[in-house]
mmCIF file with all atom_site columns, C-alpha atoms in Angstrom:
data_model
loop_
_atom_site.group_PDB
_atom_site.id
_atom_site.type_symbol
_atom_site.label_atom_id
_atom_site.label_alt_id
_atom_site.label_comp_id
_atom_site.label_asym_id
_atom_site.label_entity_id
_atom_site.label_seq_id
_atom_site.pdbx_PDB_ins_code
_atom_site.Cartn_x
_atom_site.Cartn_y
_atom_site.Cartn_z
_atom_site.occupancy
_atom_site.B_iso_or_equiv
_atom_site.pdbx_formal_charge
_atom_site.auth_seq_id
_atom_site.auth_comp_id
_atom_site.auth_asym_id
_atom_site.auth_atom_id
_atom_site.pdbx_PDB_model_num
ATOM 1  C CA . UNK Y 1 1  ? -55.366 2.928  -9.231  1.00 58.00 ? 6   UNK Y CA 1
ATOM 2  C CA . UNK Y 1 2  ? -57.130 4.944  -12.230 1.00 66.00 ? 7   UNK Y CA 1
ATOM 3  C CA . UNK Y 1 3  ? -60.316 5.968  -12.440 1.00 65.00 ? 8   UNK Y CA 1
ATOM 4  C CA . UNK Y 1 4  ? -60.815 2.739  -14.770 1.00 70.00 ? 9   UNK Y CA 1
ATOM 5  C CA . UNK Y 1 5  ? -60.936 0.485  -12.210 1.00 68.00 ? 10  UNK Y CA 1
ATOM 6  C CA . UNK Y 1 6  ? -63.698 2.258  -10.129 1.00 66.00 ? 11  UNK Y CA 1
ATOM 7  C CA . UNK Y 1 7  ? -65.345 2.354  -13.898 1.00 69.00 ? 12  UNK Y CA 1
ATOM 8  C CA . UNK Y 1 8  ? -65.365 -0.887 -14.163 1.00 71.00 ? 13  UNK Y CA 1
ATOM 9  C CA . UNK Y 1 9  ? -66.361 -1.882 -10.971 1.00 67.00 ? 14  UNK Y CA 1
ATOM 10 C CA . UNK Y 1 10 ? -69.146 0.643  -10.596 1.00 67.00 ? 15  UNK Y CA 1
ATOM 11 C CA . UNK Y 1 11 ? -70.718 0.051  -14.223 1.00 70.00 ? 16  UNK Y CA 1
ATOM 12 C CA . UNK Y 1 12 ? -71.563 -3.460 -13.307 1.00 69.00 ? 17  UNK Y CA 1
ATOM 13 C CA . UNK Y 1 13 ? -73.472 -2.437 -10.464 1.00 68.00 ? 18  UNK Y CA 1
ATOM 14 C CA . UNK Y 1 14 ? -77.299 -2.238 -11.200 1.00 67.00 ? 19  UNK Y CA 1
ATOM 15 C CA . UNK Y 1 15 ? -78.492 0.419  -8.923  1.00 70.00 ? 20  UNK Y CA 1
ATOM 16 C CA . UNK Y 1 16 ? -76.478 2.888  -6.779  1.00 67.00 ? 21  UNK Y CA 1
ATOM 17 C CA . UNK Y 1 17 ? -77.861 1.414  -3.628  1.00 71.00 ? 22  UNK Y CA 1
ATOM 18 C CA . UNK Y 1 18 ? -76.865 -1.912 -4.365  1.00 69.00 ? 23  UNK Y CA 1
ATOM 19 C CA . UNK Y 1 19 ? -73.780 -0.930 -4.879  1.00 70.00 ? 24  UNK Y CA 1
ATOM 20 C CA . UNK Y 1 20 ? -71.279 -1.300 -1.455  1.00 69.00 ? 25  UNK Y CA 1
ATOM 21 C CA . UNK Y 1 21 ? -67.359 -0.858 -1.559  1.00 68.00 ? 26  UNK Y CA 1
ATOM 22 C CA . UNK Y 1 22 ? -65.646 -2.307 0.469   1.00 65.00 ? 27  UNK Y CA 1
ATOM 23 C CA . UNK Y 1 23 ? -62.038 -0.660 0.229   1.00 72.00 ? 28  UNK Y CA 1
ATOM 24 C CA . UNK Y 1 24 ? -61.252 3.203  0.593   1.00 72.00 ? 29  UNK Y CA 1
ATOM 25 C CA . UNK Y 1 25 ? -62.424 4.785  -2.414  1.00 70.00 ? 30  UNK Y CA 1
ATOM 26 C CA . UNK Y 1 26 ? -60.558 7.840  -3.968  1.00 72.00 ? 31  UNK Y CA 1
ATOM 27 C CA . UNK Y 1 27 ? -63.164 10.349 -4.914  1.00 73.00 ? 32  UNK Y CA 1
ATOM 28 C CA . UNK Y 1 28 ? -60.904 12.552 -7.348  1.00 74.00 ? 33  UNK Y CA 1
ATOM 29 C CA . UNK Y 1 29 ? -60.831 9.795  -9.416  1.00 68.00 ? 34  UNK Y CA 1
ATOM 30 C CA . UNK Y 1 30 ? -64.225 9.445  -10.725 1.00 65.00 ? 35  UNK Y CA 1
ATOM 31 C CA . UNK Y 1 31 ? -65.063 13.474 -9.912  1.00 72.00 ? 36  UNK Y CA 1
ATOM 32 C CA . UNK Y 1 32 ? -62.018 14.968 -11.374 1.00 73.00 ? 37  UNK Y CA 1
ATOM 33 C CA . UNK Y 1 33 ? -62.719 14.595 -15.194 1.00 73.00 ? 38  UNK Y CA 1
ATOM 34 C CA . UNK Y 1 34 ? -60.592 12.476 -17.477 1.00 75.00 ? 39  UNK Y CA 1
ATOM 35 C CA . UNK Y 1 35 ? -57.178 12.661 -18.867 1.00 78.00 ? 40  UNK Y CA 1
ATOM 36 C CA . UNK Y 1 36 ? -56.079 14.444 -22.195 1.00 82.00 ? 41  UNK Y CA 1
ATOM 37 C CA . UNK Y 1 37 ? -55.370 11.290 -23.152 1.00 83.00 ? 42  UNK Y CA 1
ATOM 38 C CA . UNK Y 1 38 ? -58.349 9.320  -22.599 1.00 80.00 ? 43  UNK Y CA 1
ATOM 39 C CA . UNK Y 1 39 ? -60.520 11.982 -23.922 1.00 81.00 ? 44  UNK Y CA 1
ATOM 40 C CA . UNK Y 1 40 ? -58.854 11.937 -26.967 1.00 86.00 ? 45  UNK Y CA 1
ATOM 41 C CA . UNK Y 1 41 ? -59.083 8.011  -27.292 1.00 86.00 ? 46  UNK Y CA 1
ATOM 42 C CA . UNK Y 1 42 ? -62.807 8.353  -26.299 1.00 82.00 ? 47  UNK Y CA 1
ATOM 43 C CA . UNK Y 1 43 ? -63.136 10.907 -29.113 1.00 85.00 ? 48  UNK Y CA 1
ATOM 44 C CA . UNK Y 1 44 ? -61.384 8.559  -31.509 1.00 89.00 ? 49  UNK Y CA 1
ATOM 45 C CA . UNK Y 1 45 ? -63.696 5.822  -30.540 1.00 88.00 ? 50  UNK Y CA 1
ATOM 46 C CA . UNK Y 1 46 ? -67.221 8.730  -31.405 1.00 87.00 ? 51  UNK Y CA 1
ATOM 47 C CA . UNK Y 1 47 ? -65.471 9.033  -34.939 1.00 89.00 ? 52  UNK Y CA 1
ATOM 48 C CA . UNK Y 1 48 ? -64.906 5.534  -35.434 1.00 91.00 ? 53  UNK Y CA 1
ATOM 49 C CA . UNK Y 1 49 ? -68.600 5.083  -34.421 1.00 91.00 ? 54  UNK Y CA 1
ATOM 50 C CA . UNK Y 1 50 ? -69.780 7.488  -36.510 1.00 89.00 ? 55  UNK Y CA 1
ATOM 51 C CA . UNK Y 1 51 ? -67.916 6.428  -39.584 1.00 92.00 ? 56  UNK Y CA 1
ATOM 52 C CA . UNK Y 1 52 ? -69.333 2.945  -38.738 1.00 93.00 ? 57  UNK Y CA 1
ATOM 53 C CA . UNK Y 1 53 ? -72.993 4.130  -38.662 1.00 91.00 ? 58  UNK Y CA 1
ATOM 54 C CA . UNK Y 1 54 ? -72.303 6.614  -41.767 1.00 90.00 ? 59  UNK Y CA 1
ATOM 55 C CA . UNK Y 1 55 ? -71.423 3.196  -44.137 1.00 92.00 ? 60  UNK Y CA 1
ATOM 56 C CA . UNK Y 1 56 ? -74.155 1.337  -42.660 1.00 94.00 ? 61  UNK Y CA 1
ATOM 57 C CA . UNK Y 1 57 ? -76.891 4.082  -43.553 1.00 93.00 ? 62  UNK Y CA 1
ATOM 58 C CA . UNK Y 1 58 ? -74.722 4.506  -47.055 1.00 93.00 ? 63  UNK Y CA 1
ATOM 59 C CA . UNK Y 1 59 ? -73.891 7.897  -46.129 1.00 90.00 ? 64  UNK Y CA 1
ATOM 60 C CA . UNK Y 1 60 ? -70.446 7.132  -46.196 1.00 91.00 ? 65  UNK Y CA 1
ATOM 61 C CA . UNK Y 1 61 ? -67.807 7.627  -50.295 1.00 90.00 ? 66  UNK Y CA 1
ATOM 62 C CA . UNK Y 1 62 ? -66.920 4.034  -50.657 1.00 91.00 ? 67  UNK Y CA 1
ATOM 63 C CA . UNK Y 1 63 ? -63.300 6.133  -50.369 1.00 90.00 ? 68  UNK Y CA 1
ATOM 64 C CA . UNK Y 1 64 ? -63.479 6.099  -46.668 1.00 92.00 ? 69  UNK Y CA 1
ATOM 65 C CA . UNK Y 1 65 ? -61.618 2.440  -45.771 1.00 91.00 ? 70  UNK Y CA 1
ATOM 66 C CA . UNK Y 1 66 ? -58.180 1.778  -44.335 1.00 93.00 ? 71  UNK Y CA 1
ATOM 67 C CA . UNK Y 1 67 ? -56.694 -0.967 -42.312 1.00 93.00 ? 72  UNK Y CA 1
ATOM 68 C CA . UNK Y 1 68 ? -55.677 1.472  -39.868 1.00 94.00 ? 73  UNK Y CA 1
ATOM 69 C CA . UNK Y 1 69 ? -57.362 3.818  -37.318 1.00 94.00 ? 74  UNK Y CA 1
ATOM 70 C CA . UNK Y 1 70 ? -55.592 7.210  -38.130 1.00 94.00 ? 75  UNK Y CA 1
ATOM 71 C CA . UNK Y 1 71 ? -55.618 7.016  -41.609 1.00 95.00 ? 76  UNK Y CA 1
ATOM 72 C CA . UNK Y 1 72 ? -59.348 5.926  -41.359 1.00 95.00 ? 77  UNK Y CA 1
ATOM 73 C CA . UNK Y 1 73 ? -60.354 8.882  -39.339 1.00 93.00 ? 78  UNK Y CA 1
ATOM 74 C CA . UNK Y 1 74 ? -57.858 11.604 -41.212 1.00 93.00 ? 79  UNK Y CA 1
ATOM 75 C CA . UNK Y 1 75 ? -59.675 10.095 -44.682 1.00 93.00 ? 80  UNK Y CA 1
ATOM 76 C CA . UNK Y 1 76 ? -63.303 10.322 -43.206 1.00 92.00 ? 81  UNK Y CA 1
ATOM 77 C CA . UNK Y 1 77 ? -62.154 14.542 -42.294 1.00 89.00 ? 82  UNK Y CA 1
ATOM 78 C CA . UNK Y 1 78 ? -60.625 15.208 -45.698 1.00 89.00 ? 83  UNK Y CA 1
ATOM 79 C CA . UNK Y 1 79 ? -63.919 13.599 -46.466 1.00 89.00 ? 84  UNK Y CA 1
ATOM 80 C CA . UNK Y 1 80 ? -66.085 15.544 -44.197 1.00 83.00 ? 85  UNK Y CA 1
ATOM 81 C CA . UNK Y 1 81 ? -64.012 19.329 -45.044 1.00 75.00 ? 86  UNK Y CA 1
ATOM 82 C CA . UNK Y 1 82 ? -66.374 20.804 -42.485 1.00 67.00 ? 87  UNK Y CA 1
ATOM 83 C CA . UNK Y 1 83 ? -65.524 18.247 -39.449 1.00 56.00 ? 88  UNK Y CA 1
ATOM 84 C CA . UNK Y 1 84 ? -69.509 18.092 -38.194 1.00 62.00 ? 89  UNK Y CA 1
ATOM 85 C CA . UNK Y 1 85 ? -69.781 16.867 -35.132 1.00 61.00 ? 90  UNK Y CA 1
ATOM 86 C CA . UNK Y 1 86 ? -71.740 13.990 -35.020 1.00 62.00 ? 91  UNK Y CA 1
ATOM 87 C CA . UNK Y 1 87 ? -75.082 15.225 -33.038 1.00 62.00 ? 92  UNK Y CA 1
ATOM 88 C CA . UNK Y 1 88 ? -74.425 12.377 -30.242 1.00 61.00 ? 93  UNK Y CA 1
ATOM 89 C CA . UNK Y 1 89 ? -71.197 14.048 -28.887 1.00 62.00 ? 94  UNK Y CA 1
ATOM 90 C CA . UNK Y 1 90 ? -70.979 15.489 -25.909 1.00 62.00 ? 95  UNK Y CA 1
ATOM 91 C CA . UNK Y 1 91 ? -69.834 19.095 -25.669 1.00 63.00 ? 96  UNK Y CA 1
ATOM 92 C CA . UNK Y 1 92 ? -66.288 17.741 -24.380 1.00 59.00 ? 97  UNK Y CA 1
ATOM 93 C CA . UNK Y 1 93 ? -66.092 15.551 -27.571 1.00 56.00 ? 98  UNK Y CA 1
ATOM 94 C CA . UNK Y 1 94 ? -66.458 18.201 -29.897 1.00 56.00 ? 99  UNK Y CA 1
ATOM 95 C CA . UNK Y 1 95 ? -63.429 18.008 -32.602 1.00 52.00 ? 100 UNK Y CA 1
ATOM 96 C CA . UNK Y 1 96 ? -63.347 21.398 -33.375 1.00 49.00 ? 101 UNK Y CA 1
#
């Protein structure tokens, strides 16, 4: 099991005391911090966000389009020379 599952499941609870498992529960899994992996897709998703609210406040050069994700968020950088975070990220987001 990843720490997905107990994601999923917990993030539909409403409040923590309402909340009961029912199976063992693996604490590591939600205490021991993500994968390199997932916090790179997380970060991907930030960009993609940000690129998204850039064109909707017209921010954004009308340059910045692609079909695909990577060459969407390598144009938006060559864009953006100085990589700014966006000021939403969380330290462990940070692209730089």
């Amino acid at each position: 099991k990843t720490h997905m599952l107990y994601y999923v499941a917990l993030s539909h609870g409403i409040t923590a005391g309402g909340t009961i498992i029912v199976q063992g529960l693996n604490v590591s899994k939600i205490t021991s911090g993500i994968s390199g992996f997932l916090r790179q897709e997380l970060r991907k998703l930030e960009i993609l966000d940000e690129i998204t609210r850039s064109r909707c406040e017209g921010l954004l050069s009308p340059s910045i389009t692609s079909l695909y994700r990577r060459r969407l968020i390598r144009s938006f950088h060559a864009w953006n020379s100085n990589h700014r975070d966006p000021a939403h990220f969380r330290p462990a987001m940070h692209w730089n």
